[in-house]
Every structure is written in C-alpha cells, then in structure tokens.
Amino acid sequence: MKYVMMILIMVSFSCQSTKNTTVNTPQDEALVYYSKGSCMGKCPVYDVWIYEDGSVSYSGIHHVSVKGNIKTKLEEQEFRALKTMLNKDLYEDLAFKKVRDKPITTLRFNGKEYRYYSSKIDGALKEIDTTLKNAIDNITMGYESDENKEG
C-alpha cells in the first residue's frame, strides 16, 4: 500500500500544469513576410521579414547573390509606399494549384497569407510583389556573399 501511495503522489506532482508561455520571435511580429521557394533549377530561395519600423531581416538560402542574413532598414519613402499598397484591399481569389518546377511565392500581411506564382498574378498583388522584389534587390546590392568572394 505504501508503494501505491508513493506512486500516486509522484504521478500527481508530475502532472501539475505548467505555465504556458509563448515567446514571440521577431518573425512573428513582422508586418510583412515574403518568401521565395525553390524549384528544380536555379531559382532564388530566400525569406524576408519587414517590420512596423521599416527594419528588414533578409535570409538568403540558395541561388541568391547574398547567402546568409542581412539586417537593414527600408528608405522612408519606400516603406511608406509599401504600407500604402498593403492597406489596399486585395479582392483577388487565387486558385492555387501546385505546378511542378515553379517556385512558390508566399506573402503574408494583414493576417492573410497568399501563395502564388509570380508569373500568374496581376493587379494590386503584382504591384506589391514587384515592389518587394525591387526592395530586396536594393537590400542585397552592395553585399557580397562569402561564396562569391575571392579568397
């Protein structure tokens, strides 16, 4: 009986609820998340997070001019223009169907996620996509990945 009581006590202490805490990573708090997926060829693969203060976190993964992480800030005018675009309503219903060997773009903002092929969009979504690509080009310009440096 003593052993049964000991086991019950041990079980009751081990089953106590723990405080459920979540740690918000900077990526969770992003105004915009923009990601280019891979293809079977040499498509650029990267992730970008843009925050409310205009700061940007870029992570180059494959087939990009800059591999690794860059932290920078968008120009004020560029950031204001992007925020204006993001506040427009996108009434586009994207019928997403996975196609072999096409890179998928993921765009997340205003609580919504859009998955699409850049070549298959138009309207406001195309405008946002183009603006983000140009911003990323500006961010990576002037940086050189270790892979591309001569040793």
Coordinates of C-alpha atoms in Angstrom, one line a residue:
M1 CA 0.0 0.0 0.0
K2 CA 2.9 2.3 0.8
Y3 CA 4.2 1.8 -2.7
V4 CA 0.9 2.6 -4.3
M5 CA 0.6 5.9 -2.3
M6 CA 4.2 6.8 -3.3
I7 CA 3.4 6.2 -7.0
L8 CA 0.2 8.2 -6.8
I9 CA 2.0 11.1 -5.1
M10 CA 4.7 11.1 -7.7
V11 CA 2.2 11.0 -10.6
S12 CA 0.2 13.8 -9.1
F13 CA 3.3 16.1 -8.9
S14 CA 4.5 15.2 -12.4
C15 CA 1.1 16.0 -13.9
Q16 CA 0.9 19.5 -12.5
S17 CA 0.1 22.0 -15.2
T18 CA 2.9 24.2 -16.2
K19 CA 2.6 27.8 -17.2
N20 CA 2.1 28.0 -20.9
T21 CA 4.3 30.7 -22.2
T22 CA 5.0 31.7 -25.8
V23 CA 8.0 33.5 -26.9
N24 CA 7.4 35.9 -29.8
T25 CA 10.2 35.7 -32.2
P26 CA 10.8 38.8 -34.4
Q27 CA 9.5 36.9 -37.4
D28 CA 6.1 36.5 -35.6
E29 CA 5.8 40.3 -35.2
A30 CA 6.5 41.1 -38.9
L31 CA 4.4 43.5 -40.8
V32 CA 5.2 41.5 -44.0
Y33 CA 6.7 38.1 -44.6
Y34 CA 7.8 37.4 -48.1
S35 CA 9.3 34.1 -49.2
K36 CA 10.5 32.6 -52.5
G37 CA 10.5 28.9 -52.7
S38 CA 12.8 26.5 -54.6
C39 CA 12.4 24.9 -58.0
M40 CA 14.3 22.2 -59.7
G41 CA 16.6 24.7 -61.4
K42 CA 18.4 27.7 -60.0
C43 CA 15.5 29.8 -58.7
P44 CA 16.5 32.2 -55.9
V45 CA 15.3 31.0 -52.5
Y46 CA 15.1 33.5 -49.6
D47 CA 12.9 34.8 -46.8
V48 CA 12.3 38.4 -45.9
W49 CA 10.6 39.9 -42.9
I50 CA 9.6 43.6 -42.8
Y51 CA 8.7 45.2 -39.5
E52 CA 6.5 48.1 -38.4
D53 CA 9.5 50.4 -38.0
G54 CA 10.8 49.7 -41.5
S55 CA 13.5 47.4 -40.5
V56 CA 14.2 44.4 -42.7
S57 CA 15.6 40.9 -42.0
Y58 CA 16.7 39.1 -45.1
S59 CA 17.8 35.4 -45.2
G60 CA 19.4 34.3 -48.4
I61 CA 19.2 30.5 -48.8
H62 CA 20.0 29.2 -52.3
H63 CA 20.9 30.6 -55.7
V64 CA 21.0 34.2 -54.4
S65 CA 23.7 36.8 -54.7
V66 CA 23.9 37.1 -50.9
K67 CA 23.6 34.0 -48.8
G68 CA 23.0 34.4 -45.1
N69 CA 21.4 37.1 -43.1
I70 CA 21.2 40.9 -43.6
K71 CA 19.5 43.3 -41.2
T72 CA 18.8 46.8 -42.6
K73 CA 16.1 49.4 -42.9
L74 CA 14.0 50.4 -45.8
E75 CA 14.2 54.0 -47.0
E76 CA 11.4 56.1 -45.5
Q77 CA 9.7 56.8 -48.9
E78 CA 10.0 53.2 -50.0
F79 CA 8.5 52.0 -46.7
R80 CA 5.6 54.4 -46.8
A81 CA 4.8 53.4 -50.4
L82 CA 4.8 49.7 -49.4
K83 CA 2.5 50.3 -46.4
T84 CA 0.1 52.2 -48.7
M85 CA 0.0 49.2 -51.1
L86 CA -0.5 46.8 -48.2
N87 CA -3.6 48.8 -47.0
K88 CA -5.3 48.3 -50.3
D89 CA -7.9 45.5 -50.4
L90 CA -6.9 42.6 -52.5
Y91 CA -10.0 41.1 -53.9
E92 CA -8.1 38.5 -55.8
D93 CA -9.1 35.0 -55.3
L94 CA -6.0 33.0 -56.1
A95 CA -6.9 29.5 -57.2
F96 CA -3.6 28.0 -56.2
K97 CA -2.6 24.7 -57.8
K98 CA 0.8 23.3 -57.3
V99 CA 2.8 23.1 -60.5
R100 CA 6.0 21.1 -60.9
D101 CA 9.2 23.1 -61.1
K102 CA 7.7 26.6 -60.5
P103 CA 8.9 28.5 -57.4
I104 CA 6.1 29.3 -55.0
T105 CA 6.0 32.8 -53.5
T106 CA 4.5 33.2 -50.1
L107 CA 3.3 36.6 -49.0
R108 CA 1.8 37.2 -45.5
F109 CA 0.4 40.5 -44.3
N110 CA -2.7 41.9 -42.6
G111 CA -3.4 38.5 -41.2
K112 CA -3.7 36.8 -44.6
E113 CA -1.4 34.5 -46.5
Y114 CA -1.1 34.4 -50.3
R115 CA 0.6 31.6 -52.1
Y116 CA 1.2 32.1 -55.8
Y117 CA 3.4 32.0 -58.8
S118 CA 4.8 35.5 -59.6
S119 CA 4.2 34.9 -63.3
K120 CA 0.5 34.2 -62.8
I121 CA -0.6 37.4 -60.9
D122 CA -1.7 40.9 -61.8
G123 CA -3.3 43.9 -60.2
A124 CA -2.5 45.1 -56.7
L125 CA -0.8 41.8 -55.8
K126 CA 1.5 42.1 -58.7
E127 CA 2.3 45.6 -57.7
I128 CA 3.2 44.5 -54.1
D129 CA 5.2 41.6 -55.4
T130 CA 7.2 43.8 -57.8
T131 CA 7.8 46.4 -55.0
L132 CA 9.1 43.7 -52.6
K133 CA 11.4 42.2 -55.3
N134 CA 12.8 45.7 -56.0
A135 CA 13.3 46.4 -52.3
I136 CA 15.1 43.1 -51.9
D137 CA 17.4 43.9 -54.9
N138 CA 18.2 47.2 -53.3
I139 CA 19.0 45.5 -50.0
T140 CA 21.3 42.9 -51.4
M141 CA 23.0 45.2 -53.8
G142 CA 26.4 46.1 -52.4
Y143 CA 26.6 43.0 -50.2
E144 CA 28.6 40.0 -51.4
S145 CA 28.2 36.5 -50.0
D146 CA 31.2 34.7 -48.7
E147 CA 30.6 32.2 -51.5
N148 CA 31.2 34.8 -54.2
K149 CA 34.2 36.5 -52.5
E150 CA 37.6 35.6 -53.9
G151 CA 39.9 34.1 -51.4

